[in-house]
């Protein structure tokens, strides 16, 4: 089973110029991107996520602010990440329960392998654990 992993994007530029980082299929995005979405203005007491996906693959970037992530496999293996700079991302394979906390200024950008389909979500934790 594939595991969530940190992606370090190249930072092209210099402190005096500013930077650009690039997410590109066949380079650092391991799927064809079918959908892009972003979340913002999440109050910092709110936990988002609390679901898993059957098939969706994602690359997630915090383009502003700080976002902490916890991913849990069906077997209970836990992966934690903090995205605190725009040059970092996470590859998220299918099959991981996720929990996310945000600084209020955080903007989460997600590149996704599939169109939106609520049937791809598992939103009940007990149902998720029973998939084992
Ligand atoms: C994920 C994390 C990182 C749509 O109508 N279309 C869409 O493409 C998406 C992503 C969501 N929605 C609707 C479904 C819900 O009524 O937007 C509402 C909020 O979605 P959700 O509660 O799933 O939001 P998050 O922030 O918990 O999760 C989202 C993604 O859904 C999910 O795939 O991994 O961002």
Tab-separated table of N, CA and C and ligand atoms in Angstrom:
chain	number	residue	atom	x	y	z
A	1	UNK	N	0.846	-1.207	0.000
A	1	UNK	CA	0.000	0.000	0.000
A	1	UNK	C	0.880	1.257	0.000
A	2	UNK	N	0.557	2.198	-0.876
A	2	UNK	CA	1.338	3.448	-0.910
A	2	UNK	C	1.138	4.230	0.379
A	3	UNK	N	2.128	5.016	0.775
A	3	UNK	CA	2.043	5.787	2.021
A	3	UNK	C	2.071	7.289	1.728
A	4	UNK	N	1.457	8.078	2.613
A	4	UNK	CA	1.558	9.537	2.447
A	4	UNK	C	3.017	9.955	2.534
A	5	UNK	N	3.411	10.894	1.730
A	5	UNK	CA	4.805	11.353	1.832
A	5	UNK	C	4.958	12.827	1.477
A	6	UNK	N	5.973	13.400	2.128
A	6	UNK	CA	6.272	14.817	1.906
A	6	UNK	C	6.904	15.005	0.530
A	7	UNK	N	6.511	16.064	-0.147
A	7	UNK	CA	7.144	16.455	-1.406
A	7	UNK	C	7.846	17.790	-1.157
A	8	UNK	N	9.119	17.854	-1.503
A	8	UNK	CA	9.824	19.143	-1.408
A	8	UNK	C	9.916	19.723	-2.816
A	9	UNK	N	9.138	20.770	-3.078
A	9	UNK	CA	9.189	21.404	-4.399
A	9	UNK	C	10.434	22.286	-4.492
A	10	UNK	N	10.991	22.362	-5.710
A	10	UNK	CA	12.122	23.282	-5.920
A	10	UNK	C	11.647	24.700	-5.676
A	11	UNK	N	12.519	25.510	-5.100
A	11	UNK	CA	12.223	26.944	-4.948
A	11	UNK	C	13.072	27.670	-5.980
A	12	UNK	N	12.419	28.165	-7.028
A	12	UNK	CA	13.148	28.850	-8.095
A	12	UNK	C	13.088	30.342	-7.798
A	13	UNK	N	14.233	30.968	-7.638
A	13	UNK	CA	14.246	32.397	-7.337
A	13	UNK	C	15.314	32.711	-6.308
A	14	UNK	N	15.112	33.794	-5.612
A	14	UNK	CA	16.073	34.264	-4.616
A	14	UNK	C	15.330	35.172	-3.648
A	15	UNK	N	15.881	35.342	-2.424
A	15	UNK	CA	15.197	36.204	-1.466
A	15	UNK	C	14.928	37.600	-2.022
A	16	UNK	N	15.808	38.076	-2.893
A	16	UNK	CA	15.651	39.423	-3.441
A	16	UNK	C	14.603	39.503	-4.563
A	17	UNK	N	14.199	38.351	-5.098
A	17	UNK	CA	13.282	38.317	-6.253
A	17	UNK	C	11.925	37.719	-5.935
A	18	UNK	N	11.910	36.886	-4.884
A	18	UNK	CA	10.737	36.055	-4.653
A	18	UNK	C	10.927	34.711	-5.337
A	19	UNK	N	9.961	33.830	-5.141
A	19	UNK	CA	10.132	32.441	-5.586
A	19	UNK	C	8.949	31.957	-6.399
A	20	UNK	N	9.224	30.910	-7.181
A	20	UNK	CA	8.157	30.140	-7.831
A	20	UNK	C	8.454	28.665	-7.582
A	21	UNK	N	7.434	27.910	-7.277
A	21	UNK	CA	7.536	26.445	-7.200
A	21	UNK	C	6.528	25.870	-8.180
A	22	UNK	N	6.835	24.679	-8.690
A	22	UNK	CA	6.029	24.111	-9.770
A	22	UNK	C	5.600	22.689	-9.426
A	23	UNK	N	4.305	22.431	-9.551
A	23	UNK	CA	3.776	21.061	-9.447
A	23	UNK	C	3.442	20.626	-10.857
A	24	UNK	N	4.029	19.519	-11.292
A	24	UNK	CA	3.880	19.127	-12.694
A	24	UNK	C	3.706	17.619	-12.803
A	25	UNK	N	2.673	17.235	-13.558
A	25	UNK	CA	2.428	15.809	-13.812
A	25	UNK	C	3.675	15.210	-14.463
A	26	UNK	N	3.987	13.984	-14.067
A	26	UNK	CA	5.147	13.213	-14.541
A	26	UNK	C	6.451	13.695	-13.916
A	27	UNK	N	6.413	14.769	-13.155
A	27	UNK	CA	7.614	15.176	-12.428
A	27	UNK	C	7.374	14.906	-10.946
A	28	UNK	N	6.579	15.773	-10.295
A	28	UNK	CA	6.361	15.585	-8.855
A	28	UNK	C	4.893	15.351	-8.491
A	29	UNK	N	4.024	15.232	-9.501
A	29	UNK	CA	2.618	14.858	-9.248
A	29	UNK	C	2.380	13.509	-9.939
A	30	UNK	N	2.152	12.432	-9.168
A	30	UNK	CA	2.144	11.088	-9.761
A	30	UNK	C	0.799	10.645	-10.314
A	31	UNK	N	-0.015	11.574	-10.815
A	31	UNK	CA	-1.302	11.232	-11.435
A	31	UNK	C	-1.721	12.396	-12.324
A	32	UNK	N	-2.678	12.114	-13.216
A	32	UNK	CA	-3.246	13.188	-14.044
A	32	UNK	C	-4.183	14.013	-13.168
A	33	UNK	N	-4.058	15.322	-13.180
A	33	UNK	CA	-4.886	16.183	-12.312
A	33	UNK	C	-6.229	16.432	-13.002
A	34	UNK	N	-7.321	16.053	-12.299
A	34	UNK	CA	-8.656	16.288	-12.879
A	34	UNK	C	-9.387	17.420	-12.186
A	35	UNK	N	-8.908	17.792	-10.990
A	35	UNK	CA	-9.659	18.790	-10.200
A	35	UNK	C	-8.693	19.490	-9.263
A	36	UNK	N	-8.924	20.792	-9.079
A	36	UNK	CA	-8.142	21.579	-8.111
A	36	UNK	C	-9.128	22.305	-7.220
A	37	UNK	N	-8.923	22.252	-5.906
A	37	UNK	CA	-9.765	23.045	-5.015
A	37	UNK	C	-8.911	23.619	-3.904
A	38	UNK	N	-9.453	24.606	-3.215
A	38	UNK	CA	-8.708	25.222	-2.128
A	38	UNK	C	-9.678	25.568	-1.009
A	39	UNK	N	-9.160	25.511	0.214
A	39	UNK	CA	-9.970	25.881	1.383
A	39	UNK	C	-9.256	27.021	2.097
A	40	UNK	N	-10.034	27.870	2.743
A	40	UNK	CA	-9.456	29.081	3.338
A	40	UNK	C	-10.392	29.607	4.427
A	41	UNK	N	-9.836	30.460	5.285
A	41	UNK	CA	-10.563	31.091	6.402
A	41	UNK	C	-11.092	30.045	7.390
A	42	UNK	N	-10.405	28.930	7.523
A	42	UNK	CA	-10.847	27.948	8.519
A	42	UNK	C	-10.417	28.437	9.903
A	43	UNK	N	-11.356	28.634	10.832
A	43	UNK	CA	-10.966	29.066	12.178
A	43	UNK	C	-10.036	28.030	12.819
A	44	UNK	N	-9.096	28.478	13.678
A	44	UNK	CA	-8.099	27.508	14.140
A	44	UNK	C	-8.603	26.531	15.189
A	45	UNK	N	-9.842	26.683	15.656
A	45	UNK	CA	-10.386	25.650	16.556
A	45	UNK	C	-11.113	24.549	15.770
A	46	UNK	N	-11.221	24.718	14.447
A	46	UNK	CA	-11.984	23.750	13.637
A	46	UNK	C	-11.050	22.666	13.099
A	47	UNK	N	-11.478	21.423	13.223
A	47	UNK	CA	-10.745	20.315	12.609
A	47	UNK	C	-11.498	19.907	11.345
A	48	UNK	N	-10.825	19.988	10.191
A	48	UNK	CA	-11.457	19.550	8.936
A	48	UNK	C	-11.005	18.128	8.619
A	49	UNK	N	-11.552	17.581	7.572
A	49	UNK	CA	-11.201	16.219	7.180
A	49	UNK	C	-12.159	15.244	7.834
A	50	UNK	N	-11.596	14.336	8.641
A	50	UNK	CA	-12.404	13.265	9.249
A	50	UNK	C	-13.136	12.461	8.184
A	51	UNK	N	-12.373	12.039	7.205
A	51	UNK	CA	-12.882	11.139	6.180
A	51	UNK	C	-11.686	10.450	5.520
A	52	UNK	N	-12.004	9.437	4.720
A	52	UNK	CA	-11.008	8.782	3.880
A	52	UNK	C	-11.580	8.714	2.459
A	53	UNK	N	-10.740	8.311	1.519
A	53	UNK	CA	-11.201	8.161	0.135
A	53	UNK	C	-10.932	6.749	-0.356
A	54	UNK	N	-11.854	6.226	-1.154
A	54	UNK	CA	-11.659	4.905	-1.754
A	54	UNK	C	-10.585	4.944	-2.833
A	55	UNK	N	-10.621	5.967	-3.687
A	55	UNK	CA	-9.762	5.948	-4.877
A	55	UNK	C	-8.961	7.233	-5.090
A	56	UNK	N	-9.366	8.305	-4.462
A	56	UNK	CA	-8.762	9.613	-4.765
A	56	UNK	C	-7.296	9.686	-4.347
A	57	UNK	N	-6.466	10.185	-5.256
A	57	UNK	CA	-5.083	10.544	-4.920
A	57	UNK	C	-4.991	12.063	-4.926
A	58	UNK	N	-4.154	12.591	-4.067
A	58	UNK	CA	-4.071	14.044	-3.930
A	58	UNK	C	-2.619	14.496	-3.742
A	59	UNK	N	-2.347	15.704	-4.184
A	59	UNK	CA	-1.160	16.438	-3.727
A	59	UNK	C	-1.687	17.709	-3.087
A	60	UNK	N	-1.288	17.909	-1.836
A	60	UNK	CA	-1.809	19.023	-1.041
A	60	UNK	C	-0.665	19.970	-0.693
A	61	UNK	N	-0.930	21.260	-0.852
A	61	UNK	CA	0.059	22.306	-0.552
A	61	UNK	C	-0.601	23.338	0.351
A	62	UNK	N	0.144	23.873	1.291
A	62	UNK	CA	-0.326	25.037	2.037
A	62	UNK	C	0.303	26.259	1.373
A	63	UNK	N	-0.460	26.944	0.537
A	63	UNK	CA	0.133	28.078	-0.185
A	63	UNK	C	0.287	29.305	0.709
A	64	UNK	N	-0.411	29.295	1.850
A	64	UNK	CA	-0.193	30.336	2.873
A	64	UNK	C	-0.550	29.738	4.221
A	65	UNK	N	0.100	30.214	5.263
A	65	UNK	CA	-0.236	29.764	6.607
A	65	UNK	C	0.334	28.387	6.934
A	66	UNK	N	-0.150	27.838	8.032
A	66	UNK	CA	0.387	26.577	8.554
A	66	UNK	C	-0.771	25.592	8.719
A	67	UNK	N	-0.565	24.388	8.205
A	67	UNK	CA	-1.599	23.340	8.316
A	67	UNK	C	-0.940	22.082	8.865
A	68	UNK	N	-1.545	21.510	9.902
A	68	UNK	CA	-1.032	20.234	10.415
A	68	UNK	C	-1.987	19.116	10.022
A	69	UNK	N	-1.401	17.974	9.687
A	69	UNK	CA	-2.130	16.832	9.133
A	69	UNK	C	-1.816	15.585	9.931
A	70	UNK	N	-2.836	14.771	10.105
A	70	UNK	CA	-2.632	13.413	10.599
A	70	UNK	C	-3.344	12.473	9.635
A	71	UNK	N	-2.612	11.468	9.164
A	71	UNK	CA	-3.179	10.446	8.283
A	71	UNK	C	-3.070	9.108	8.991
A	72	UNK	N	-4.160	8.359	8.970
A	72	UNK	CA	-4.160	7.055	9.632
A	72	UNK	C	-4.585	5.988	8.637
A	73	UNK	N	-3.794	4.915	8.568
A	73	UNK	CA	-4.160	3.802	7.679
A	73	UNK	C	-5.207	2.932	8.364
A	74	UNK	N	-5.798	2.028	7.600
A	74	UNK	CA	-6.789	1.099	8.169
A	74	UNK	C	-6.142	0.248	9.258
A	75	UNK	N	-4.817	-0.004	9.106
A	75	UNK	CA	-4.100	-0.804	10.110
A	75	UNK	C	-3.682	-0.006	11.328
A	76	UNK	N	-3.967	1.298	11.327
A	76	UNK	CA	-3.637	2.125	12.495
A	76	UNK	C	-2.280	2.804	12.407
A	77	UNK	N	-1.602	2.696	11.259
A	77	UNK	CA	-0.319	3.397	11.114
A	77	UNK	C	-0.595	4.887	10.913
A	78	UNK	N	0.110	5.723	11.700
A	78	UNK	CA	-0.186	7.161	11.690
A	78	UNK	C	0.994	7.935	11.096
A	79	UNK	N	0.669	8.885	10.239
A	79	UNK	CA	1.671	9.764	9.617
A	79	UNK	C	1.286	11.203	9.932
A	80	UNK	N	2.251	11.975	10.452
A	80	UNK	CA	1.962	13.382	10.776
A	80	UNK	C	2.864	14.289	9.949
A	81	UNK	N	2.289	15.375	9.479
A	81	UNK	CA	3.038	16.355	8.689
A	81	UNK	C	2.584	17.749	9.086
A	82	UNK	N	3.513	18.713	8.967
A	82	UNK	CA	3.143	20.119	9.103
A	82	UNK	C	3.593	20.813	7.823
A	83	UNK	N	2.630	21.436	7.136
A	83	UNK	CA	3.000	22.247	5.964
A	83	UNK	C	3.096	23.687	6.437
A	84	UNK	N	4.333	24.186	6.506
A	84	UNK	CA	4.549	25.530	7.030
A	84	UNK	C	5.306	26.418	6.051
A	85	UNK	N	5.493	25.908	4.837
A	85	UNK	CA	6.030	26.775	3.774
A	85	UNK	C	5.482	26.333	2.428
A	86	UNK	N	5.313	27.287	1.507
A	86	UNK	CA	4.655	26.959	0.241
A	86	UNK	C	5.470	26.043	-0.668
A	87	UNK	N	6.721	25.761	-0.301
A	87	UNK	CA	7.532	24.853	-1.130
A	87	UNK	C	7.377	23.393	-0.702
A	88	UNK	N	6.541	23.146	0.283
A	88	UNK	CA	6.324	21.760	0.722
A	88	UNK	C	4.940	21.293	0.306
A	89	UNK	N	4.812	20.007	0.023
A	89	UNK	CA	3.505	19.421	-0.244
A	89	UNK	C	3.449	18.023	0.312
A	90	UNK	N	2.275	17.415	0.211
A	90	UNK	CA	2.109	16.020	0.649
A	90	UNK	C	1.414	15.259	-0.470
A	91	UNK	N	1.959	14.100	-0.801
A	91	UNK	CA	1.243	13.164	-1.673
A	91	UNK	C	0.380	12.277	-0.775
A	92	UNK	N	-0.906	12.215	-1.070
A	92	UNK	CA	-1.829	11.419	-0.252
A	92	UNK	C	-2.458	10.333	-1.132
A	93	UNK	N	-2.091	9.078	-0.872
A	93	UNK	CA	-2.725	7.987	-1.622
A	93	UNK	C	-4.121	7.695	-1.075
A	94	UNK	N	-4.897	6.859	-1.763
A	94	UNK	CA	-6.216	6.501	-1.228
A	94	UNK	C	-6.080	5.695	0.062
A	95	UNK	N	-7.140	5.706	0.874
A	95	UNK	CA	-7.192	4.770	2.002
A	95	UNK	C	-6.674	5.301	3.320
A	96	UNK	N	-6.551	6.605	3.462
A	96	UNK	CA	-6.073	7.179	4.732
A	96	UNK	C	-7.105	8.121	5.324
A	97	UNK	N	-7.443	7.873	6.589
A	97	UNK	CA	-8.286	8.781	7.342
A	97	UNK	C	-7.463	10.029	7.655
A	98	UNK	N	-8.008	11.232	7.390
A	98	UNK	CA	-7.223	12.440	7.613
A	98	UNK	C	-7.923	13.421	8.542
A	99	UNK	N	-7.076	14.097	9.342
A	99	UNK	CA	-7.546	15.173	10.212
A	99	UNK	C	-6.621	16.356	9.965
A	100	UNK	N	-7.189	17.550	9.878
A	100	UNK	CA	-6.380	18.728	9.540
A	100	UNK	C	-6.747	19.902	10.425
A	101	UNK	N	-5.720	20.633	10.884
A	101	UNK	CA	-5.937	21.864	11.661
A	101	UNK	C	-5.191	22.997	10.953
A	102	UNK	N	-5.765	24.184	11.011
A	102	UNK	CA	-5.295	25.300	10.186
A	102	UNK	C	-4.993	26.538	11.019
A	103	UNK	N	-3.951	27.264	10.658
A	103	UNK	CA	-3.877	28.644	11.129
A	103	UNK	C	-4.945	29.413	10.339
A	104	UNK	N	-5.475	30.484	10.910
A	104	UNK	CA	-6.644	31.113	10.277
A	104	UNK	C	-6.337	31.661	8.887
A	105	UNK	N	-5.050	32.010	8.670
A	105	UNK	CA	-4.674	32.564	7.355
A	105	UNK	C	-4.313	31.474	6.342
A	106	UNK	N	-4.464	30.214	6.728
A	106	UNK	CA	-3.984	29.132	5.857
A	106	UNK	C	-4.887	28.949	4.638
A	107	UNK	N	-4.230	28.668	3.511
A	107	UNK	CA	-4.941	28.331	2.273
A	107	UNK	C	-4.422	26.971	1.821
A	108	UNK	N	-5.304	25.985	1.868
A	108	UNK	CA	-4.944	24.625	1.430
A	108	UNK	C	-5.320	24.479	-0.035
A	109	UNK	N	-4.326	24.140	-0.863
A	109	UNK	CA	-4.571	23.885	-2.282
A	109	UNK	C	-4.418	22.390	-2.524
A	110	UNK	N	-5.431	21.802	-3.137
A	110	UNK	CA	-5.403	20.356	-3.398
A	110	UNK	C	-5.532	20.086	-4.888
A	111	UNK	N	-4.607	19.285	-5.412
A	111	UNK	CA	-4.703	18.770	-6.781
A	111	UNK	C	-5.157	17.328	-6.662
A	112	UNK	N	-6.235	16.989	-7.371
A	112	UNK	CA	-6.879	15.701	-7.143
A	112	UNK	C	-6.950	14.899	-8.440
A	113	UNK	N	-6.901	13.576	-8.278
A	113	UNK	CA	-6.849	12.676	-9.449
A	113	UNK	C	-8.224	12.405	-10.047
A	114	UNK	N	-9.302	12.762	-9.325
A	114	UNK	CA	-10.656	12.444	-9.793
A	114	UNK	C	-11.574	13.653	-9.651
A	115	UNK	N	-12.668	13.621	-10.406
A	115	UNK	CA	-13.711	14.630	-10.227
A	115	UNK	C	-14.382	14.411	-8.875
A	116	UNK	N	-15.100	15.411	-8.395
A	116	UNK	CA	-15.786	15.291	-7.102
A	116	UNK	C	-16.855	14.207	-7.186
A	117	UNK	N	-16.807	13.295	-6.226
A	117	UNK	CA	-17.799	12.217	-6.160
A	117	UNK	C	-17.975	11.843	-4.697
A	118	UNK	N	-19.112	12.218	-4.124
A	118	UNK	CA	-19.337	11.960	-2.699
A	118	UNK	C	-19.258	10.462	-2.389
A	119	UNK	N	-19.514	9.602	-3.390
A	119	UNK	CA	-19.452	8.147	-3.160
A	119	UNK	C	-18.020	7.667	-2.912
A	120	UNK	N	-17.040	8.500	-3.252
A	120	UNK	CA	-15.644	8.120	-3.001
A	120	UNK	C	-15.240	8.360	-1.538
A	121	UNK	N	-16.096	9.070	-0.781
A	121	UNK	CA	-15.757	9.415	0.602
A	121	UNK	C	-16.224	8.326	1.564
A	122	UNK	N	-15.436	8.078	2.583
A	122	UNK	CA	-15.878	7.307	3.758
A	122	UNK	C	-15.848	8.313	4.897
A	123	UNK	N	-16.999	8.692	5.398
A	123	UNK	CA	-17.057	9.766	6.392
A	123	UNK	C	-17.355	9.241	7.793
A	124	UNK	N	-17.491	7.912	7.924
A	124	UNK	CA	-17.744	7.334	9.236
A	124	UNK	C	-16.515	6.506	9.647
A	125	UNK	N	-15.924	6.860	10.784
A	125	UNK	CA	-14.651	6.256	11.200
A	125	UNK	C	-14.787	4.752	11.409
A	126	UNK	N	-15.888	4.303	12.015
A	126	UNK	CA	-16.078	2.863	12.266
A	126	UNK	C	-16.173	2.104	10.944
A	127	UNK	N	-16.863	2.685	9.971
A	127	UNK	CA	-16.953	2.064	8.636
A	127	UNK	C	-15.563	1.958	8.018
A	128	UNK	N	-14.771	3.028	8.175
A	128	UNK	CA	-13.391	3.029	7.656
A	128	UNK	C	-12.583	1.887	8.268
A	129	UNK	N	-12.637	1.759	9.586
A	129	UNK	CA	-11.823	0.744	10.261
A	129	UNK	C	-12.277	-0.671	9.883
A	130	UNK	N	-13.556	-0.808	9.532
A	130	UNK	CA	-14.068	-2.141	9.163
A	130	UNK	C	-13.637	-2.566	7.754
A	131	UNK	N	-13.051	-1.622	6.983
A	131	UNK	CA	-12.605	-1.975	5.630
A	131	UNK	C	-11.400	-2.917	5.652
A	132	UNK	N	-10.803	-3.082	6.834
A	132	UNK	CA	-9.583	-3.896	6.973
A	132	UNK	C	-9.809	-5.322	6.490
B	1	LIG	C1	-9.781	16.396	1.376
B	1	LIG	C2	-9.440	17.652	2.080
B	1	LIG	C3	-8.002	18.001	2.017
B	1	LIG	C4	-17.742	19.909	-3.331
B	1	LIG	O1	-18.926	20.175	-3.614
B	1	LIG	N1	-16.812	19.703	-4.328
B	1	LIG	C5	-15.520	19.403	-4.056
B	1	LIG	O2	-14.717	19.211	-5.007
B	1	LIG	C6	-15.102	19.313	-2.680
B	1	LIG	C7	-13.642	18.971	-2.341
B	1	LIG	C8	-16.031	19.513	-1.703
B	1	LIG	N2	-17.325	19.808	-2.026
B	1	LIG	C9	-18.280	20.062	-0.939
B	1	LIG	C10	-18.615	18.818	-0.098
B	1	LIG	C11	-18.975	19.401	1.242
B	1	LIG	O3	-20.350	19.749	1.260
B	1	LIG	O4	-17.736	20.995	-0.023
B	1	LIG	C12	-18.157	20.695	1.307
B	1	LIG	C13	-16.954	20.604	2.223
B	1	LIG	O5	-16.208	19.421	1.907
B	1	LIG	P1	-15.474	18.593	3.026
B	1	LIG	O6	-16.257	18.599	4.285
B	1	LIG	O7	-15.116	17.262	2.459
B	1	LIG	O8	-14.155	19.479	3.263
B	1	LIG	P2	-12.777	19.100	3.949
B	1	LIG	O9	-11.983	20.346	4.012
B	1	LIG	O10	-12.975	18.334	5.210
B	1	LIG	O11	-12.096	18.071	2.902
B	1	LIG	C14	-11.634	18.529	1.646
B	1	LIG	C15	-11.898	17.470	0.580
B	1	LIG	O12	-13.308	17.169	0.531
B	1	LIG	C16	-11.158	16.203	0.846
B	1	LIG	O13	-11.126	15.410	-0.321
B	1	LIG	O14	-8.982	15.471	1.355
B	1	LIG	O15	-10.232	18.775	1.679
